């Protein structure tokens, strides 16, 4: 085969690219038909096999010109497409042709066969029979199709354009798509693409394949040439998707950059987009507009009550009243400037940025407001407990306590008040009783305790019952420190319920008594009693309240000794009268009250070291006890009240104990002097206010005996006489004149002629009765107020005729008698409350005293 390889008349004549012994008739016919084609396909034909044609993708098949002149060992390639053999056999040409590609794409074989140059002066590395050599496709350029000086083939360009018309969806050479795989796995390769007319790499035929050659499908990515410009040699595929993606990405980036710059320029000097202050949107506003908007929206909130929640309590606080204000410069400063971060700016389109308000605060006012909330919110923990309602145990669920930290709560309120609802943080105070412990105590103790009544059997058929609905008074619970409840049993409460029911079965002890029989003290022996020993009887109370079925137990009794036994009474030494004192001159009503009180204290025994109290011993002295209205001193002048006049008994008792040598503990003289009492040695009394107390300082006891008549009262002290007592009354000094009081006539006005006030002393000297030695010497000074002059004024009576005859004498006699009584009695009369006078220790004017 001969032909021209170009138009530059390079000496490549008689180059033969055919393999030896190519004698196939069909092949010869194809060579004849393609003699005038710009490129040719050369195939090594195995006479024993069917020759498979391989078509280049998107390119019209060109037949090799058998007569084109070629230089031995040189093949010139006129395009940049890959060489695609139709099978995997090695190419073993008899000589080589120089290939001059028009671009720099490298030819890459698709199999592992090595390509080696096989020029005329170089023998192949391996001898292969021509029948075993693979088919090789070698593009040949017709002389008339080469453009002068550019090394490209015009015919090849026409073929490519024809392919594009037939397959418009496939990229052409100028698109430089993905490289198309060749149809053969053997292909020439070179480290550098050939330039111009320089020879290309030479291929050396490898060993023949074992078996028939596989049929390679035609490439679908356009012509079998290389990719576009810039592709690495030997890589297949098209660059169109990557370049398109790159262009799109670049365009998007450029567009975003333009948008970023424009957005930054338009928002310069304004509040960042999406910014809110206490819920007020100011994003995109100028600073002045933002400040005006915030001032308008937030200033009124300072005077609006803010709901405050602290744990389980709620209240309200007015910010302005709590010393809260708004720091506008600081609030606007924290709004910030336009962000430069593109991602931050992008995010601002889809959300808000709350920056809050910076508050000013008056610490004193804020603390005061928060402390009020803290006081309302704080409560102690409620421990779990069990209470009884109508005999049914009811669990009390444990509830933790809470307390408020004033400092922390103030900070929270100062930060959150603009939002209108503030939750103040509270600290929880834990409880010690758990729900499990509560349930356990309920099931194991409380519920069984009220299942039925508790019965205590006593002597003589007496029965005491603790009803199931009264168990709550006996049973209670306290935390045990381990999460549970510990039962507590109130034995005293149980005794209070059961003892009255068993009282008939008991015998009370009786104290020994000393009675005056025939004018001599006589001892009445004491009696031992038999009483229920309740602590022992109720020792099993916890177990009894848990028992099922019969809940009953027997009462345990014990001997009960009296407080004063017969032997004790004998040791008191009450055997003789050691002192006695008598007073008289009281009116009828006072005498009734005096005799009632005297019966109460008659027979009273004061043991050694004991203190006697008049009010405690007699108890209440009211109308219910038989007392009647009599004279008292009220508001510094005479008056009347129930129980009046008993001060005469108190004065009599005081003098009796005075001379018995008793120790004065408490006593009070009258506010003004009463002539029937010894000066500076008398006492007043008033129920619940003024008392008379003395103490027995001796080793023996004393007995009080009272003897009352219609006109006098006597008190005797029995015991063992060991001392003698002497009283010395001083002279009266420091006299004061009375004032005059005028009152409307009536029952409320008791007239009085008045009396002077004065000061007087009393000295008590105590000596030993056996030796006469002085034991004590004490002086008491008493100041009496003057008795006021009381005048009762009534309307003038109408004049009437005087009786004639001996009536004057009778009248004169009556008047003389009254005058005599008036002279003998102090002003006022002895039975009158005006006869009682105060002492230095007496209550101030306006107080109340009994006569």
mmCIF file of C-alpha atoms in Angstrom, residues 219-378:
data_model
loop_
_atom_site.group_PDB
_atom_site.id
_atom_site.type_symbol
_atom_site.label_atom_id
_atom_site.label_comp_id
_atom_site.label_asym_id
_atom_site.label_seq_id
_atom_site.Cartn_x
_atom_site.Cartn_y
_atom_site.Cartn_z
ATOM 1 C CA UNK A 219 -17.138 4.810 22.276
ATOM 2 C CA UNK A 220 -20.120 7.057 22.984
ATOM 3 C CA UNK A 221 -18.383 10.228 23.955
ATOM 4 C CA UNK A 222 -17.662 11.601 20.481
ATOM 5 C CA UNK A 223 -14.582 10.920 18.432
ATOM 6 C CA UNK A 224 -11.900 8.746 19.765
ATOM 7 C CA UNK A 225 -9.665 11.711 20.320
ATOM 8 C CA UNK A 226 -8.475 13.206 23.496
ATOM 9 C CA UNK A 227 -10.286 15.619 25.770
ATOM 10 C CA UNK A 228 -10.181 19.334 25.543
ATOM 11 C CA UNK A 229 -7.416 21.724 26.148
ATOM 12 C CA UNK A 230 -5.739 21.403 29.448
ATOM 13 C CA UNK A 231 -6.611 17.745 30.047
ATOM 14 C CA UNK A 232 -3.864 15.564 31.241
ATOM 15 C CA UNK A 233 -2.659 13.077 28.674
ATOM 16 C CA UNK A 234 -4.126 9.656 28.922
ATOM 17 C CA UNK A 235 -7.337 10.618 30.816
ATOM 18 C CA UNK A 236 -10.731 9.809 29.401
ATOM 19 C CA UNK A 237 -14.062 11.648 29.720
ATOM 20 C CA UNK A 238 -15.323 15.142 29.120
ATOM 21 C CA UNK A 239 -14.573 18.347 31.106
ATOM 22 C CA UNK A 240 -17.934 19.913 30.297
ATOM 23 C CA UNK A 241 -19.758 19.146 33.642
ATOM 24 C CA UNK A 242 -16.879 20.291 35.787
ATOM 25 C CA UNK A 243 -16.366 23.445 33.835
ATOM 26 C CA UNK A 244 -20.067 24.194 33.915
ATOM 27 C CA UNK A 245 -20.214 23.631 37.649
ATOM 28 C CA UNK A 246 -17.181 25.817 38.129
ATOM 29 C CA UNK A 247 -18.758 28.579 36.068
ATOM 30 C CA UNK A 248 -22.042 28.322 37.964
ATOM 31 C CA UNK A 249 -20.325 28.317 41.344
ATOM 32 C CA UNK A 250 -18.146 31.205 40.363
ATOM 33 C CA UNK A 251 -21.171 33.131 39.187
ATOM 34 C CA UNK A 252 -23.048 32.473 42.417
ATOM 35 C CA UNK A 253 -20.057 33.537 44.510
ATOM 36 C CA UNK A 254 -19.693 36.680 42.488
ATOM 37 C CA UNK A 255 -23.395 37.425 42.845
ATOM 38 C CA UNK A 256 -23.254 36.872 46.604
ATOM 39 C CA UNK A 257 -20.207 39.112 46.859
ATOM 40 C CA UNK A 258 -22.051 41.854 45.012
ATOM 41 C CA UNK A 259 -25.081 41.378 47.225
ATOM 42 C CA UNK A 260 -22.908 41.413 50.404
ATOM 43 C CA UNK A 261 -21.189 44.644 49.401
ATOM 44 C CA UNK A 262 -24.480 46.260 48.459
ATOM 45 C CA UNK A 263 -26.154 45.166 51.708
ATOM 46 C CA UNK A 264 -23.212 46.397 53.755
ATOM 47 C CA UNK A 265 -23.289 49.766 52.004
ATOM 48 C CA UNK A 266 -27.056 50.174 52.376
ATOM 49 C CA UNK A 267 -27.085 49.247 56.102
ATOM 50 C CA UNK A 268 -24.081 51.328 57.093
ATOM 51 C CA UNK A 269 -24.810 53.484 60.149
ATOM 52 C CA UNK A 270 -28.003 51.633 61.044
ATOM 53 C CA UNK A 271 -28.947 49.174 63.751
ATOM 54 C CA UNK A 272 -28.098 45.610 62.733
ATOM 55 C CA UNK A 273 -30.918 43.707 61.117
ATOM 56 C CA UNK A 274 -33.121 41.606 63.482
ATOM 57 C CA UNK A 275 -32.133 43.424 66.700
ATOM 58 C CA UNK A 276 -34.851 43.735 69.374
ATOM 59 C CA UNK A 277 -34.701 45.439 72.775
ATOM 60 C CA UNK A 278 -37.172 44.016 75.301
ATOM 61 C CA UNK A 279 -39.276 42.802 72.399
ATOM 62 C CA UNK A 280 -39.199 46.168 70.543
ATOM 63 C CA UNK A 281 -37.933 45.669 66.977
ATOM 64 C CA UNK A 282 -35.394 48.317 65.961
ATOM 65 C CA UNK A 283 -33.390 46.398 63.349
ATOM 66 C CA UNK A 284 -32.559 48.514 60.285
ATOM 67 C CA UNK A 285 -33.376 51.821 62.026
ATOM 68 C CA UNK A 286 -30.979 54.676 62.450
ATOM 69 C CA UNK A 287 -29.667 55.118 65.983
ATOM 70 C CA UNK A 288 -31.747 58.247 66.513
ATOM 71 C CA UNK A 289 -34.897 56.564 65.286
ATOM 72 C CA UNK A 290 -34.129 53.497 67.399
ATOM 73 C CA UNK A 291 -33.652 55.605 70.525
ATOM 74 C CA UNK A 292 -36.917 57.442 69.894
ATOM 75 C CA UNK A 293 -38.782 54.174 69.364
ATOM 76 C CA UNK A 294 -37.337 52.599 72.516
ATOM 77 C CA UNK A 295 -38.076 55.688 74.580
ATOM 78 C CA UNK A 296 -41.687 55.687 73.448
ATOM 79 C CA UNK A 297 -42.180 51.959 74.000
ATOM 80 C CA UNK A 298 -40.172 51.260 77.169
ATOM 81 C CA UNK A 299 -40.554 54.383 79.321
ATOM 82 C CA UNK A 300 -44.228 53.667 80.193
ATOM 83 C CA UNK A 301 -43.255 50.196 81.369
ATOM 84 C CA UNK A 302 -41.368 51.696 84.312
ATOM 85 C CA UNK A 303 -44.668 52.672 85.937
ATOM 86 C CA UNK A 304 -46.559 49.497 85.075
ATOM 87 C CA UNK A 305 -46.786 46.629 87.628
ATOM 88 C CA UNK A 306 -44.611 43.664 86.711
ATOM 89 C CA UNK A 307 -45.874 40.199 87.571
ATOM 90 C CA UNK A 308 -43.330 38.487 89.795
ATOM 91 C CA UNK A 309 -43.292 34.755 90.431
ATOM 92 C CA UNK A 310 -41.186 33.295 93.222
ATOM 93 C CA UNK A 311 -41.601 29.560 93.408
ATOM 94 C CA UNK A 312 -45.227 28.900 94.311
ATOM 95 C CA UNK A 313 -46.034 32.523 95.182
ATOM 96 C CA UNK A 314 -46.967 35.440 92.971
ATOM 97 C CA UNK A 315 -46.981 39.200 93.344
ATOM 98 C CA UNK A 316 -46.327 42.473 91.550
ATOM 99 C CA UNK A 317 -43.558 45.078 91.675
ATOM 100 C CA UNK A 318 -43.640 48.504 90.014
ATOM 101 C CA UNK A 319 -40.113 49.091 88.583
ATOM 102 C CA UNK A 320 -40.051 52.844 89.237
ATOM 103 C CA UNK A 321 -41.110 52.295 92.849
ATOM 104 C CA UNK A 322 -38.356 49.712 93.196
ATOM 105 C CA UNK A 323 -35.728 52.241 92.081
ATOM 106 C CA UNK A 324 -35.391 50.898 88.515
ATOM 107 C CA UNK A 325 -34.612 53.187 85.556
ATOM 108 C CA UNK A 326 -33.184 52.834 82.025
ATOM 109 C CA UNK A 327 -29.595 53.631 81.086
ATOM 110 C CA UNK A 328 -30.218 54.741 77.484
ATOM 111 C CA UNK A 329 -26.562 55.239 76.382
ATOM 112 C CA UNK A 330 -25.547 51.825 77.678
ATOM 113 C CA UNK A 331 -28.636 50.202 76.149
ATOM 114 C CA UNK A 332 -27.874 51.687 72.714
ATOM 115 C CA UNK A 333 -24.189 50.783 73.020
ATOM 116 C CA UNK A 334 -24.978 47.109 73.421
ATOM 117 C CA UNK A 335 -27.091 47.184 70.271
ATOM 118 C CA UNK A 336 -23.755 46.996 68.432
ATOM 119 C CA UNK A 337 -22.649 47.885 64.892
ATOM 120 C CA UNK A 338 -23.143 46.207 61.535
ATOM 121 C CA UNK A 339 -21.543 42.740 61.517
ATOM 122 C CA UNK A 340 -18.930 42.023 58.834
ATOM 123 C CA UNK A 341 -19.276 38.269 58.996
ATOM 124 C CA UNK A 342 -21.323 37.280 55.908
ATOM 125 C CA UNK A 343 -22.854 34.317 57.694
ATOM 126 C CA UNK A 344 -24.032 36.549 60.549
ATOM 127 C CA UNK A 345 -25.571 38.957 58.074
ATOM 128 C CA UNK A 346 -27.260 36.108 56.227
ATOM 129 C CA UNK A 347 -28.639 34.675 59.499
ATOM 130 C CA UNK A 348 -30.110 38.054 60.415
ATOM 131 C CA UNK A 349 -32.719 37.589 57.660
ATOM 132 C CA UNK A 350 -34.177 34.569 59.470
ATOM 133 C CA UNK A 351 -34.200 35.463 63.197
ATOM 134 C CA UNK A 352 -34.062 38.112 65.907
ATOM 135 C CA UNK A 353 -31.262 39.113 68.247
ATOM 136 C CA UNK A 354 -32.612 40.220 71.653
ATOM 137 C CA UNK A 355 -30.086 42.461 73.424
ATOM 138 C CA UNK A 356 -32.125 43.497 76.492
ATOM 139 C CA UNK A 357 -32.187 46.728 78.490
ATOM 140 C CA UNK A 358 -29.440 48.122 80.716
ATOM 141 C CA UNK A 359 -31.146 49.312 83.906
ATOM 142 C CA UNK A 360 -30.166 51.838 86.510
ATOM 143 C CA UNK A 361 -31.028 50.871 90.081
ATOM 144 C CA UNK A 362 -31.477 52.387 93.505
ATOM 145 C CA UNK A 363 -30.111 49.576 95.674
ATOM 146 C CA UNK A 364 -32.001 50.582 98.804
ATOM 147 C CA UNK A 365 -35.375 50.830 97.060
ATOM 148 C CA UNK A 366 -34.761 47.648 95.053
ATOM 149 C CA UNK A 367 -33.750 45.678 98.154
ATOM 150 C CA UNK A 368 -36.831 46.878 100.010
ATOM 151 C CA UNK A 369 -39.119 45.770 97.174
ATOM 152 C CA UNK A 370 -37.413 42.385 96.807
ATOM 153 C CA UNK A 371 -37.467 41.794 100.572
ATOM 154 C CA UNK A 372 -41.231 42.177 100.544
ATOM 155 C CA UNK A 373 -41.445 39.581 97.805
ATOM 156 C CA UNK A 374 -39.003 37.380 99.721
ATOM 157 C CA UNK A 375 -41.113 37.574 102.867
ATOM 158 C CA UNK A 376 -44.200 36.540 100.915
ATOM 159 C CA UNK A 377 -42.372 33.761 99.073
ATOM 160 C CA UNK A 378 -40.515 32.242 101.995
#
